[in-house]
Amino acid sequence: MPIHHISPAELESRREKGESFDLIDVRSPGEFARIHAVGARNLPLNTFDAAQVLAQRDMDAPPIAVICHSGQRAAQAAGRMEAAGCEQLLLVEGGTQAWQRAQLPVVRGKGSLPLDRQMQMVVGVFILLGVVLGYTVSEWWYLLSAAVGLGLFNAGLTGICPLAMVLAAMPWNRSCAGATSCSVPQPPAQS
């Protein structure tokens, strides 16, 4: 069954009418702790196991709605869910950014900056460092800026950004605050 796209406003309208959803936020725990849609639970994309999520669901479980910061990671998670055989799957268009723009209820807390902003800061520092060191120390340092530019081009071309993966694994992005789950609960051990 294909992935159905849904706007944050439509999802919230359907929830207000009594329809229930399993809203899964696939951002890092740090991003999730900073802000997330009310009712969402956190299953970070870098550890997301679609088969495990589906195995832990009841037959009459509500549809899954997947959300992230802007939609790209949610689309990856939704693709994994679809490949694992999920039949009731919604992709929240525009992610948490669109959710906020629609002024829908969110939970705010302390957490890390969104991964895209962290990446912009790191890339900016490396480019600036390459230019400054290239000008003051050795022209070879300009290659640092070129390498970062090539990495960004590759990320844009393939949709895969190793720097974002490294940042997602950093300790400040793995912290889990609050009562909402940060991982798929493990089934009870059988004796």
GROMACS .gro file of N, CA and C in nm, residues 20-157:
model
  414
   20SER      N    1  -0.732   0.802   1.604
   20SER     CA    2  -0.603   0.794   1.671
   20SER      C    3  -0.494   0.752   1.573
   21PHE      N    4  -0.373   0.795   1.605
   21PHE     CA    5  -0.255   0.768   1.524
   21PHE      C    6  -0.139   0.735   1.615
   22ASP      N    7  -0.046   0.657   1.565
   22ASP     CA    8   0.081   0.634   1.633
   22ASP      C    9   0.178   0.731   1.567
   23LEU      N   10   0.198   0.847   1.629
   23LEU     CA   11   0.283   0.951   1.571
   23LEU      C   12   0.428   0.926   1.611
   24ILE      N   13   0.510   0.891   1.513
   24ILE     CA   14   0.651   0.857   1.537
   24ILE      C   15   0.739   0.968   1.481
   25ASP      N   16   0.819   1.027   1.569
   25ASP     CA   17   0.914   1.132   1.533
   25ASP      C   18   1.051   1.068   1.519
   26VAL      N   19   1.111   1.076   1.401
   26VAL     CA   20   1.237   1.005   1.375
   26VAL      C   21   1.360   1.095   1.386
   27ARG      N   22   1.345   1.212   1.446
   27ARG     CA   23   1.462   1.299   1.468
   27ARG      C   24   1.547   1.244   1.582
   28SER      N   25   1.661   1.306   1.604
   28SER     CA   26   1.749   1.263   1.713
   28SER      C   27   1.680   1.293   1.846
   29PRO      N   28   1.716   1.221   1.952
   29PRO     CA   29   1.657   1.248   2.084
   29PRO      C   30   1.677   1.392   2.130
   30GLY      N   31   1.792   1.452   2.097
   30GLY     CA   32   1.816   1.591   2.135
   30GLY      C   33   1.720   1.686   2.067
   31GLU      N   34   1.697   1.665   1.937
   31GLU     CA   35   1.601   1.748   1.863
   31GLU      C   36   1.461   1.727   1.918
   32PHE      N   37   1.427   1.602   1.945
   32PHE     CA   38   1.295   1.568   1.998
   32PHE      C   39   1.273   1.635   2.133
   33ALA      N   40   1.376   1.633   2.218
   33ALA     CA   41   1.364   1.694   2.351
   33ALA      C   42   1.343   1.845   2.340
   34ARG      N   43   1.400   1.907   2.238
   34ARG     CA   44   1.387   2.052   2.221
   34ARG      C   45   1.242   2.090   2.188
   35ILE      N   46   1.183   2.020   2.093
   35ILE     CA   47   1.043   2.046   2.055
   35ILE      C   48   0.989   1.927   1.976
   36HIS      N   49   0.865   1.892   2.005
   36HIS     CA   50   0.799   1.787   1.927
   36HIS      C   51   0.648   1.803   1.934
   37ALA      N   52   0.580   1.744   1.839
   37ALA     CA   53   0.434   1.748   1.834
   37ALA      C   54   0.377   1.674   1.954
   38VAL      N   55   0.270   1.727   2.010
   38VAL     CA   56   0.204   1.661   2.123
   38VAL      C   57   0.160   1.522   2.078
   39GLY      N   58   0.189   1.423   2.160
   39GLY     CA   59   0.149   1.286   2.132
   39GLY      C   60   0.251   1.205   2.054
   40ALA      N   61   0.361   1.269   2.012
   40ALA     CA   62   0.462   1.196   1.935
   40ALA      C   63   0.552   1.116   2.028
   41ARG      N   64   0.606   1.007   1.973
   41ARG     CA   65   0.709   0.932   2.045
   41ARG      C   66   0.832   0.930   1.956
   42ASN      N   67   0.948   0.919   2.017
   42ASN     CA   68   1.074   0.932   1.945
   42ASN      C   69   1.137   0.798   1.915
   43LEU      N   70   1.156   0.770   1.787
   43LEU     CA   71   1.231   0.654   1.740
   43LEU      C   72   1.331   0.706   1.637
   44PRO      N   73   1.452   0.742   1.680
   44PRO     CA   74   1.549   0.806   1.589
   44PRO      C   75   1.578   0.723   1.464
   45LEU      N   76   1.591   0.791   1.353
   45LEU     CA   77   1.613   0.725   1.224
   45LEU      C   78   1.739   0.640   1.224
   46ASN      N   79   1.845   0.686   1.292
   46ASN     CA   80   1.970   0.610   1.286
   46ASN      C   81   1.962   0.475   1.357
   47THR      N   82   1.858   0.453   1.438
   47THR     CA   83   1.838   0.323   1.503
   47THR      C   84   1.701   0.265   1.470
   48PHE      N   85   1.634   0.323   1.372
   48PHE     CA   86   1.496   0.286   1.339
   48PHE      C   87   1.491   0.149   1.273
   49ASP      N   88   1.416   0.059   1.333
   49ASP     CA   89   1.400  -0.077   1.280
   49ASP      C   90   1.251  -0.098   1.251
   50ALA      N   91   1.214  -0.082   1.125
   50ALA     CA   92   1.073  -0.090   1.086
   50ALA      C   93   1.012  -0.224   1.120
   51ALA      N   94   1.085  -0.332   1.098
   51ALA     CA   95   1.032  -0.465   1.128
   51ALA      C   96   1.002  -0.480   1.276
   52GLN      N   97   1.088  -0.425   1.360
   52GLN     CA   98   1.067  -0.433   1.505
   52GLN      C   99   0.944  -0.351   1.546
   53VAL      N  100   0.930  -0.233   1.487
   53VAL     CA  101   0.813  -0.149   1.517
   53VAL      C  102   0.685  -0.223   1.481
   54LEU      N  103   0.683  -0.283   1.362
   54LEU     CA  104   0.563  -0.355   1.317
   54LEU      C  105   0.537  -0.479   1.401
   55ALA      N  106   0.642  -0.548   1.443
   55ALA     CA  107   0.626  -0.670   1.522
   55ALA      C  108   0.564  -0.642   1.659
   56GLN      N  109   0.581  -0.521   1.708
   56GLN     CA  110   0.530  -0.487   1.841
   56GLN      C  111   0.391  -0.424   1.837
   57ARG      N  112   0.332  -0.418   1.720
   57ARG     CA  113   0.199  -0.358   1.707
   57ARG      C  114   0.090  -0.464   1.709
   58ASP      N  115  -0.025  -0.428   1.768
   58ASP     CA  116  -0.142  -0.514   1.766
   58ASP      C  117  -0.205  -0.508   1.627
   59MET      N  118  -0.289  -0.605   1.597
   59MET     CA  119  -0.357  -0.608   1.468
   59MET      C  120  -0.450  -0.488   1.450
   60ASP      N  121  -0.508  -0.440   1.561
   60ASP     CA  122  -0.601  -0.327   1.553
   60ASP      C  123  -0.533  -0.195   1.590
   61ALA      N  124  -0.401  -0.189   1.579
   61ALA     CA  125  -0.328  -0.067   1.612
   61ALA      C  126  -0.365   0.045   1.515
   62PRO      N  127  -0.359   0.169   1.563
   62PRO     CA  128  -0.393   0.282   1.475
   62PRO      C  129  -0.287   0.301   1.366
   63PRO      N  130  -0.321   0.376   1.262
   63PRO     CA  131  -0.223   0.403   1.156
   63PRO      C  132  -0.098   0.473   1.212
   64ILE      N  133   0.014   0.451   1.148
   64ILE     CA  134   0.139   0.516   1.187
   64ILE      C  135   0.153   0.644   1.106
   65ALA      N  136   0.183   0.753   1.174
   65ALA     CA  137   0.215   0.880   1.109
   65ALA      C  138   0.360   0.911   1.143
   66VAL      N  139   0.442   0.935   1.041
   66VAL     CA  140   0.585   0.958   1.062
   66VAL      C  141   0.616   1.106   1.038
   67ILE      N  142   0.695   1.163   1.130
   67ILE     CA  143   0.730   1.305   1.124
   67ILE      C  144   0.878   1.321   1.159
   68CYS      N  145   0.939   1.427   1.106
   68CYS     CA  146   1.077   1.462   1.143
   68CYS      C  147   1.084   1.615   1.146
   69HIS      N  148   1.199   1.671   1.114
   69HIS     CA  149   1.213   1.817   1.118
   69HIS      C  150   1.147   1.882   0.997
   70SER      N  151   1.180   1.832   0.877
   70SER     CA  152   1.125   1.894   0.756
   70SER      C  153   1.064   1.795   0.658
   71GLY      N  154   1.082   1.666   0.681
   71GLY     CA  155   1.019   1.565   0.597
   71GLY      C  156   1.113   1.464   0.535
   72GLN      N  157   1.242   1.495   0.522
   72GLN     CA  158   1.334   1.404   0.453
   72GLN      C  159   1.359   1.276   0.533
   73ARG      N  160   1.390   1.288   0.661
   73ARG     CA  161   1.414   1.167   0.741
   73ARG      C  162   1.285   1.087   0.758
   74ALA      N  163   1.173   1.156   0.772
   74ALA     CA  164   1.044   1.086   0.783
   74ALA      C  165   1.016   1.006   0.656
   75ALA      N  166   1.052   1.061   0.541
   75ALA     CA  167   1.032   0.989   0.414
   75ALA      C  168   1.118   0.863   0.411
   76GLN      N  169   1.240   0.872   0.463
   76GLN     CA  170   1.327   0.753   0.468
   76GLN      C  171   1.266   0.647   0.560
   77ALA      N  172   1.219   0.690   0.677
   77ALA     CA  173   1.157   0.596   0.772
   77ALA      C  174   1.030   0.536   0.712
   78ALA      N  175   0.950   0.619   0.645
   78ALA     CA  176   0.827   0.569   0.583
   78ALA      C  177   0.860   0.466   0.475
   79GLY      N  178   0.966   0.490   0.400
   79GLY     CA  179   1.009   0.393   0.300
   79GLY      C  180   1.046   0.259   0.363
   80ARG      N  181   1.113   0.265   0.477
   80ARG     CA  182   1.148   0.141   0.549
   80ARG      C  183   1.022   0.071   0.599
   81MET      N  184   0.927   0.150   0.650
   81MET     CA  185   0.802   0.092   0.700
   81MET      C  186   0.724   0.026   0.586
   82GLU      N  187   0.719   0.093   0.472
   82GLU     CA  188   0.648   0.038   0.357
   82GLU      C  189   0.714  -0.092   0.310
   83ALA      N  190   0.848  -0.093   0.306
   83ALA     CA  191   0.921  -0.214   0.265
   83ALA      C  192   0.899  -0.329   0.363
   84ALA      N  193   0.876  -0.295   0.491
   84ALA     CA  194   0.853  -0.398   0.593
   84ALA      C  195   0.708  -0.447   0.593
   85GLY      N  196   0.623  -0.385   0.511
   85GLY     CA  197   0.486  -0.432   0.499
   85GLY      C  198   0.381  -0.352   0.574
   86CYS      N  199   0.415  -0.233   0.619
   86CYS     CA  200   0.317  -0.149   0.690
   86CYS      C  201   0.210  -0.105   0.590
   87GLU      N  202   0.084  -0.125   0.628
   87GLU     CA  203  -0.026  -0.093   0.537
   87GLU      C  204  -0.097   0.037   0.570
   88GLN      N  205  -0.086   0.083   0.692
   88GLN     CA  206  -0.152   0.207   0.732
   88GLN      C  207  -0.044   0.308   0.768
   89LEU      N  208   0.001   0.385   0.670
   89LEU     CA  209   0.118   0.469   0.687
   89LEU      C  210   0.094   0.609   0.633
   90LEU      N  211   0.119   0.708   0.717
   90LEU     CA  212   0.103   0.847   0.678
   90LEU      C  213   0.236   0.919   0.695
   91LEU      N  214   0.271   1.004   0.601
   91LEU     CA  215   0.391   1.086   0.608
   91LEU      C  216   0.347   1.229   0.630
   92VAL      N  217   0.387   1.287   0.743
   92VAL     CA  218   0.348   1.423   0.777
   92VAL      C  219   0.434   1.519   0.695
   93GLU      N  220   0.370   1.589   0.602
   93GLU     CA  221   0.440   1.679   0.510
   93GLU      C  222   0.497   1.800   0.584
   94GLY      N  223   0.622   1.831   0.557
   94GLY     CA  224   0.684   1.950   0.615
   94GLY      C  225   0.737   1.932   0.755
   95GLY      N  226   0.708   1.819   0.817
   95GLY     CA  227   0.762   1.786   0.948
   95GLY      C  228   0.723   1.881   1.060
   96THR      N  229   0.808   1.884   1.161
   96THR     CA  230   0.782   1.966   1.279
   96THR      C  231   0.781   2.114   1.244
   97GLN      N  232   0.859   2.153   1.143
   97GLN     CA  233   0.857   2.293   1.100
   97GLN      C  234   0.717   2.332   1.054
   98ALA      N  235   0.656   2.250   0.971
   98ALA     CA  236   0.520   2.278   0.922
   98ALA      C  237   0.420   2.269   1.036
   99TRP      N  238   0.443   2.176   1.129
   99TRP     CA  239   0.356   2.161   1.246
   99TRP      C  240   0.354   2.293   1.325
  100GLN      N  241   0.472   2.349   1.347
  100GLN     CA  242   0.481   2.476   1.420
  100GLN      C  243   0.417   2.590   1.341
  101ARG      N  244   0.444   2.596   1.209
  101ARG     CA  245   0.386   2.702   1.127
  101ARG      C  246   0.234   2.698   1.131
  102ALA      N  247   0.179   2.578   1.144
  102ALA     CA  248   0.032   2.563   1.151
  102ALA      C  249  -0.019   2.593   1.292
  103GLN      N  250   0.073   2.628   1.383
  103GLN     CA  251   0.041   2.662   1.522
  103GLN      C  252  -0.033   2.549   1.593
  104LEU      N  253   0.012   2.428   1.569
  104LEU     CA  254  -0.046   2.311   1.635
  104LEU      C  255   0.028   2.286   1.765
  105PRO      N  256  -0.032   2.212   1.859
  105PRO     CA  257   0.028   2.196   1.991
  105PRO      C  258   0.161   2.120   1.987
  106VAL      N  259   0.259   2.175   2.060
  106VAL     CA  260   0.391   2.114   2.070
  106VAL      C  261   0.434   2.107   2.216
  107VAL      N  262   0.530   2.021   2.242
  107VAL     CA  263   0.593   2.012   2.373
  107VAL      C  264   0.732   2.071   2.356
  108ARG      N  265   0.764   2.170   2.438
  108ARG     CA  266   0.896   2.234   2.432
  108ARG      C  267   0.978   2.195   2.553
  109GLY      N  268   1.104   2.178   2.533
  109GLY     CA  269   1.196   2.146   2.641
  109GLY      C  270   1.335   2.191   2.603
  110LYS      N  271   1.430   2.142   2.676
  110LYS     CA  272   1.569   2.173   2.644
  110LYS      C  273   1.624   2.059   2.560
  111GLY      N  274   1.691   2.093   2.456
  111GLY     CA  275   1.750   1.992   2.370
  111GLY      C  276   1.847   2.058   2.275
  112SER      N  277   1.902   1.981   2.186
  112SER     CA  278   2.002   2.034   2.093
  112SER      C  279   1.935   2.106   1.976
  113LEU      N  280   2.015   2.181   1.905
  113LEU     CA  281   1.967   2.246   1.783
  113LEU      C  282   1.932   2.139   1.681
  114PRO      N  283   1.843   2.170   1.587
  114PRO     CA  284   1.814   2.074   1.480
  114PRO      C  285   1.942   2.036   1.405
  115LEU      N  286   1.947   1.913   1.355
  115LEU     CA  287   2.067   1.864   1.287
  115LEU      C  288   2.107   1.952   1.169
  116ASP      N  289   2.011   2.004   1.094
  116ASP     CA  290   2.049   2.085   0.979
  116ASP      C  291   2.122   2.211   1.023
  117ARG      N  292   2.081   2.272   1.134
  117ARG     CA  293   2.150   2.391   1.184
  117ARG      C  294   2.288   2.356   1.239
  118GLN      N  295   2.298   2.242   1.308
  118GLN     CA  296   2.429   2.198   1.356
  118GLN      C  297   2.523   2.177   1.238
  119MET      N  298   2.472   2.114   1.132
  119MET     CA  299   2.554   2.088   1.015
  119MET      C  300   2.597   2.218   0.948
  120GLN      N  301   2.507   2.314   0.938
  120GLN     CA  302   2.542   2.443   0.879
  120GLN      C  303   2.654   2.511   0.957
  121MET      N  304   2.647   2.501   1.090
  121MET     CA  305   2.751   2.562   1.173
  121MET      C  306   2.886   2.494   1.152
  122VAL      N  307   2.888   2.361   1.151
  122VAL     CA  308   3.013   2.287   1.133
  122VAL      C  309   3.071   2.314   0.995
  123VAL      N  310   2.988   2.309   0.893
  123VAL     CA  311   3.035   2.335   0.757
  123VAL      C  312   3.090   2.476   0.746
  124GLY      N  313   3.019   2.573   0.803
  124GLY     CA  314   3.066   2.711   0.800
  124GLY      C  315   3.201   2.729   0.867
  125VAL      N  316   3.220   2.664   0.981
  125VAL     CA  317   3.348   2.673   1.052
  125VAL      C  318   3.460   2.612   0.968
  126PHE      N  319   3.435   2.494   0.908
  126PHE     CA  320   3.539   2.430   0.827
  126PHE      C  321   3.574   2.511   0.703
  127ILE      N  322   3.475   2.569   0.638
  127ILE     CA  323   3.503   2.651   0.520
  127ILE      C  324   3.582   2.774   0.561
  128LEU      N  325   3.539   2.841   0.667
  128LEU     CA  326   3.610   2.960   0.715
  128LEU      C  327   3.752   2.924   0.757
  129LEU      N  328   3.768   2.814   0.828
  129LEU     CA  329   3.900   2.769   0.872
  129LEU      C  330   3.990   2.742   0.751
  130GLY      N  331   3.938   2.676   0.649
  130GLY     CA  332   4.016   2.649   0.528
  130GLY      C  333   4.060   2.776   0.459
  131VAL      N  334   3.971   2.874   0.451
  131VAL     CA  335   4.005   3.001   0.385
  131VAL      C  336   4.109   3.077   0.466
  132VAL      N  337   4.088   3.090   0.597
  132VAL     CA  338   4.182   3.165   0.682
  132VAL      C  339   4.320   3.100   0.682
  133LEU      N  340   4.324   2.967   0.702
  133LEU     CA  341   4.453   2.898   0.703
  133LEU      C  342   4.517   2.897   0.564
  134GLY      N  343   4.437   2.891   0.460
  134GLY     CA  344   4.490   2.898   0.324
  134GLY      C  345   4.554   3.032   0.296
  135TYR      N  346   4.498   3.136   0.350
  135TYR     CA  347   4.550   3.271   0.329
  135TYR      C  348   4.673   3.298   0.416
  136THR      N  349   4.671   3.247   0.541
  136THR     CA  350   4.777   3.283   0.636
  136THR      C  351   4.888   3.179   0.648
  137VAL      N  352   4.860   3.051   0.629
  137VAL     CA  353   4.959   2.946   0.655
  137VAL      C  354   5.012   2.884   0.526
  138SER      N  355   4.924   2.821   0.452
  138SER     CA  356   4.964   2.752   0.329
  138SER      C  357   4.843   2.741   0.237
  139GLU      N  358   4.869   2.756   0.109
  139GLU     CA  359   4.760   2.746   0.012
  139GLU      C  360   4.694   2.609   0.012
  140TRP      N  361   4.764   2.508   0.063
  140TRP     CA  362   4.709   2.374   0.070
  140TRP      C  363   4.584   2.369   0.158
  141TRP      N  364   4.570   2.460   0.252
  141TRP     CA  365   4.452   2.461   0.340
  141TRP      C  366   4.324   2.494   0.265
  142TYR      N  367   4.335   2.556   0.148
  142TYR     CA  368   4.215   2.582   0.068
  142TYR      C  369   4.145   2.451   0.030
  143LEU      N  370   4.221   2.343   0.027
  143LEU     CA  371   4.162   2.212  -0.004
  143LEU      C  372   4.059   2.169   0.100
  144LEU      N  373   4.075   2.216   0.224
  144LEU     CA  374   3.975   2.186   0.327
  144LEU      C  375   3.839   2.242   0.286
  145SER      N  376   3.838   2.368   0.243
  145SER     CA  377   3.712   2.429   0.198
  145SER      C  378   3.657   2.357   0.076
  146ALA      N  379   3.746   2.318  -0.015
  146ALA     CA  380   3.702   2.245  -0.135
  146ALA      C  381   3.643   2.109  -0.098
  147ALA      N  382   3.706   2.041  -0.003
  147ALA     CA  383   3.656   1.909   0.039
  147ALA      C  384   3.518   1.921   0.103
  148VAL      N  385   3.498   2.025   0.183
  148VAL     CA  386   3.367   2.047   0.245
  148VAL      C  387   3.263   2.076   0.138
  149GLY      N  388   3.298   2.159   0.041
  149GLY     CA  389   3.207   2.188  -0.069
  149GLY      C  390   3.171   2.064  -0.149
  150LEU      N  391   3.271   1.979  -0.174
  150LEU     CA  392   3.247   1.853  -0.245
  150LEU      C  393   3.155   1.762  -0.164
  151GLY      N  394   3.176   1.759  -0.032
  151GLY     CA  395   3.090   1.679   0.055
  151GLY      C  396   2.945   1.726   0.051
  152LEU      N  397   2.925   1.858   0.051
  152LEU     CA  398   2.789   1.913   0.042
  152LEU      C  399   2.726   1.880  -0.093
  153PHE      N  400   2.805   1.890  -0.199
  153PHE     CA  401   2.753   1.855  -0.332
  153PHE      C  402   2.710   1.709  -0.335
  154ASN      N  403   2.793   1.622  -0.281
  154ASN     CA  404   2.761   1.479  -0.277
  154ASN      C  405   2.635   1.453  -0.194
  155ALA      N  406   2.622   1.522  -0.080
  155ALA     CA  407   2.503   1.506   0.004
  155ALA      C  408   2.377   1.550  -0.071
  156GLY      N  409   2.388   1.660  -0.145
  156GLY     CA  410   2.274   1.706  -0.224
  156GLY      C  411   2.239   1.611  -0.337
  157LEU      N  412   2.341   1.551  -0.396
  157LEU     CA  413   2.322   1.460  -0.508
  157LEU      C  414   2.262   1.327  -0.464
   0.00000   0.00000   0.00000
